[in-house]
Coordinates of C-alpha atoms in Angstrom, one line a residue:
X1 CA 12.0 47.5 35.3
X2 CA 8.8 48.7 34.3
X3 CA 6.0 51.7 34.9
X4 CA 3.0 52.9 33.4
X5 CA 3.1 56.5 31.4
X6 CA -0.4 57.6 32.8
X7 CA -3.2 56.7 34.8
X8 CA -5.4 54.4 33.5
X9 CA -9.0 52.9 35.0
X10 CA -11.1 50.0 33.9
X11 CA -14.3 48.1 35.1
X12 CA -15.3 44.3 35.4
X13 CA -18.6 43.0 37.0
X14 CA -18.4 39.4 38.6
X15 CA -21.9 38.2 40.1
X16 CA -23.5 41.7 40.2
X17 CA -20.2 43.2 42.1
X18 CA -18.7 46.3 40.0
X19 CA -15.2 46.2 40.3
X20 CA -13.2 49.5 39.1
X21 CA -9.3 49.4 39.5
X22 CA -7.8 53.0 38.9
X23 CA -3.9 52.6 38.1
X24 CA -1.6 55.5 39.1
X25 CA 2.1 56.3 37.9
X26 CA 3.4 57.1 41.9
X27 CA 7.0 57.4 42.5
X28 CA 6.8 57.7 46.9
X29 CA 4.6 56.3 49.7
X30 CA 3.2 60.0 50.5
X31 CA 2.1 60.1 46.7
X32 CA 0.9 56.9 46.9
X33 CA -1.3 57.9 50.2
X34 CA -2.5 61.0 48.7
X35 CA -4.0 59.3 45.6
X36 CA -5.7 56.4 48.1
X37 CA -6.9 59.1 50.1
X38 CA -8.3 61.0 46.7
X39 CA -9.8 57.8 45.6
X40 CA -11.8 57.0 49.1
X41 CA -13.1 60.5 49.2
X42 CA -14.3 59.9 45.4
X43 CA -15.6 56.7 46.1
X44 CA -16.6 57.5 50.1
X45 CA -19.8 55.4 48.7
X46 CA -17.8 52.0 47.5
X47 CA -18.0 49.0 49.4
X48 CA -14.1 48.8 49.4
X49 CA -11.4 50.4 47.9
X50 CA -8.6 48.1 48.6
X51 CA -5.0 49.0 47.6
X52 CA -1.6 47.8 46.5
X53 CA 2.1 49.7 45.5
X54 CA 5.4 49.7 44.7
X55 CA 7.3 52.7 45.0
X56 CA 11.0 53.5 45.0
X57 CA 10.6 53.9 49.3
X58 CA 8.4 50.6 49.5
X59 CA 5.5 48.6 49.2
X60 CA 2.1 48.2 50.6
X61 CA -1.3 47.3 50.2
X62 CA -4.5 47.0 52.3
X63 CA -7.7 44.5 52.1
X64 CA -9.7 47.3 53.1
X65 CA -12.3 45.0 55.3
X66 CA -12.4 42.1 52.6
X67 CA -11.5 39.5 54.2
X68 CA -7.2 39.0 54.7
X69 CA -5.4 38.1 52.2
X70 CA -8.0 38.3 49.2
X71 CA -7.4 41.3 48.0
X72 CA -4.6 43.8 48.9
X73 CA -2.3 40.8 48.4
X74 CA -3.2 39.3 45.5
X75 CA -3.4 42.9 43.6
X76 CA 0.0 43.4 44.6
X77 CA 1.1 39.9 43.3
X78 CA -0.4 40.9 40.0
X79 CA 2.1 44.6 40.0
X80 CA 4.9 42.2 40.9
X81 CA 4.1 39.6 38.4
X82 CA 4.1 42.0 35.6
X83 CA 7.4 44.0 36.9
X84 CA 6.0 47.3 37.8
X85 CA 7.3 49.9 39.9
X86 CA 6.4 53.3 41.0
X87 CA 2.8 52.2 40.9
X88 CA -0.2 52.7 42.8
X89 CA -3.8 50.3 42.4
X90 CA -6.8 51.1 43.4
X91 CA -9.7 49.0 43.3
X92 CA -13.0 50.5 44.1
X93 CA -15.8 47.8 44.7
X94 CA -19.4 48.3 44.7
X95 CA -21.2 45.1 46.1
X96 CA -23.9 43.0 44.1
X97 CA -25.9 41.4 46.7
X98 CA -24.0 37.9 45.9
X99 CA -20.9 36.4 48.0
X100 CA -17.9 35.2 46.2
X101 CA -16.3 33.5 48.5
X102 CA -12.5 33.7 49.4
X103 CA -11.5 32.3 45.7
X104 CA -13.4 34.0 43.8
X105 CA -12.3 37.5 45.7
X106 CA -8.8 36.9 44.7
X107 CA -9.7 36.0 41.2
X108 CA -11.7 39.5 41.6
X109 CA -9.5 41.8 42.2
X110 CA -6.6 39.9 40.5
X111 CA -8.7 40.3 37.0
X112 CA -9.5 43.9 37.8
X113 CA -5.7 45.1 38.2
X114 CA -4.7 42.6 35.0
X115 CA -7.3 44.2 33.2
X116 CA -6.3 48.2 33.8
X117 CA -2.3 47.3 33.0
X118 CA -3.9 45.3 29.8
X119 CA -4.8 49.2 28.9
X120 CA -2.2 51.1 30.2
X121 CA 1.1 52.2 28.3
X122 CA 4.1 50.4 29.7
X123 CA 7.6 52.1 29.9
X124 CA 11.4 50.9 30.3
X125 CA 12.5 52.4 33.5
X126 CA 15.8 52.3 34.7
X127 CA 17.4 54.2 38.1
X128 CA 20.0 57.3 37.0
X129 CA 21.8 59.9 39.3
X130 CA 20.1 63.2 38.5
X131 CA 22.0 66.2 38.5
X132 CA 21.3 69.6 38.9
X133 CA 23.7 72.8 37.1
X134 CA 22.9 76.0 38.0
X135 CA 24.2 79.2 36.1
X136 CA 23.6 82.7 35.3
X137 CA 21.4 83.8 32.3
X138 CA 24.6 84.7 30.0
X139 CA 25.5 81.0 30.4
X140 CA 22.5 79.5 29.0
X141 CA 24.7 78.8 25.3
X142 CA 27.3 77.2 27.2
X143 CA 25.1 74.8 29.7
X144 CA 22.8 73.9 26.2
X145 CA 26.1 73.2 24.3
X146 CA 27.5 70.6 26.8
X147 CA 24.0 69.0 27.4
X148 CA 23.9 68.8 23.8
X149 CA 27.7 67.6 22.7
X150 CA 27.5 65.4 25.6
X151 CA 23.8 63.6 25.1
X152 CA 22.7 64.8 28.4
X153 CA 19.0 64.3 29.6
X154 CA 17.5 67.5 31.2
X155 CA 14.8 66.7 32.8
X156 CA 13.9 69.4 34.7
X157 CA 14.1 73.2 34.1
X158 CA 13.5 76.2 36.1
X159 CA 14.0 79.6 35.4
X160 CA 14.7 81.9 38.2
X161 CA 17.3 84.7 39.5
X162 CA 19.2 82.2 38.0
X163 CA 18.9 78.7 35.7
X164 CA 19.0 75.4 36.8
X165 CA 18.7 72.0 35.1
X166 CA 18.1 69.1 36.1
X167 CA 20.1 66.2 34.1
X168 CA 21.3 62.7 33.9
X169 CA 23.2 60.6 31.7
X170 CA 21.8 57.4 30.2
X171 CA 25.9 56.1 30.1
X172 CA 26.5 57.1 33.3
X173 CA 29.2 59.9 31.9
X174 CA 30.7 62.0 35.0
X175 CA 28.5 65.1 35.0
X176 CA 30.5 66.6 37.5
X177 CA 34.0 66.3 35.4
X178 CA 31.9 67.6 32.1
X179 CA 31.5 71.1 34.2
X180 CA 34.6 70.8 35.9
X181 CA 36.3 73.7 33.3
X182 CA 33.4 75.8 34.1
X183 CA 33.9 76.1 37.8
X184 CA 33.5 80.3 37.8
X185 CA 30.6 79.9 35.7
X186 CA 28.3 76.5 36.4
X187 CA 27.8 75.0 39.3
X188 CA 26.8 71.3 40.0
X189 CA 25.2 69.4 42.4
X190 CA 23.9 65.6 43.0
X191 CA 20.6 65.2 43.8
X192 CA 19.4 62.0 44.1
X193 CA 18.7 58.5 42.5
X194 CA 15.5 58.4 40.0
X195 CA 13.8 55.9 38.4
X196 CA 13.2 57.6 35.5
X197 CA 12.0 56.5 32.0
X198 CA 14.9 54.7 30.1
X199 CA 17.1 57.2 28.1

């Protein structure tokens, strides 16, 4: 499976219409909906801003008052096509005076989303079970030494009252049975399932 790094925008004009699709790396619906929302205030000007995502809690994607099926649709077909996930696009149109007819709406906004994943940077992604060890301070050697010895992935750090990682393992290796000797000391706890960038 595949994502973008980072968010990426590009513009193509057909007949006098400005098209600008804005790409998003999104990993839920609610981020997803907070970048649309972003990108209709920005744009509150636009014609349309139709949009189309895959997320890890589902898909979507809106025609915005084009007519159905001629936009939303066929910029989702274009994320699917190219095996992306955790994605959000967002294309903006400003209108040129000229119609383009059903066909040449879907070749529109087709182009405009194969055009910004032409730009972006494409990663691997693959779905892990994230971890998360939390120990004192004094610990810290101990928690870096297994992450280390063991080829851990800490992906997340926080530094509190006390220390917590976040970790996974790209060999699936039992976390849990890693830490099991250090009971009194670390504690671990499953978090979720994350489509994360392959390890």
């Amino acid at each position: 499976m595949k994502t973008i790094k980072k968010a990426v925008q590009c513009e193509i004009n057909v007949k006098k219409s400005q098209f600008i699709c804005s790409l998003f790396p999104t990993k839920t619906k609610k981020e997803s909906k907070e970048i649309i929302q972003k990108l209709n205030e920005q744009y509150s000007d636009a014609t349309h801003n139709c949009t189309a995502y895959i997320v890890s809690d589902g898909e979507g994607f809106d025609d915005d008052g084009e007519p159905g099926g001629t936009a939303g649709k066929p910029m989702i077909n274009v994320l699917r096509k190219n095996e992306l996930h955790n994605v959000t696009a967002v294309v903006t149109r400003y209108f040129g005076g000229i119609k383009l007819g059903a066909g040449g709406l879907v070749r529109a906004y087709s182009k405009s989303v194969m055009e910004a994943i032409g730009k972006a940077e494409i990663a691997e992604i693959e779905e892990y079970d994230v971890f998360k060890i939390t120990f004192d301070y004094s610990h810290i050697k101990i928690a870096d030494s297994e992450v280390r010895n063991n080829q851990l992935t800490t992906i997340n750090k926080d530094y509190t009252d006390k220390v917590s990682y976040e970790i996974v393992s790209g060999d699936n290796r039992d976390i849990e049975k890693i830490f099991d000797k250090y009971q009194e000391k670390i504690s671990v706890e499953y978090i979720n399932k994350q489509f994360l960038e392959k390890i």
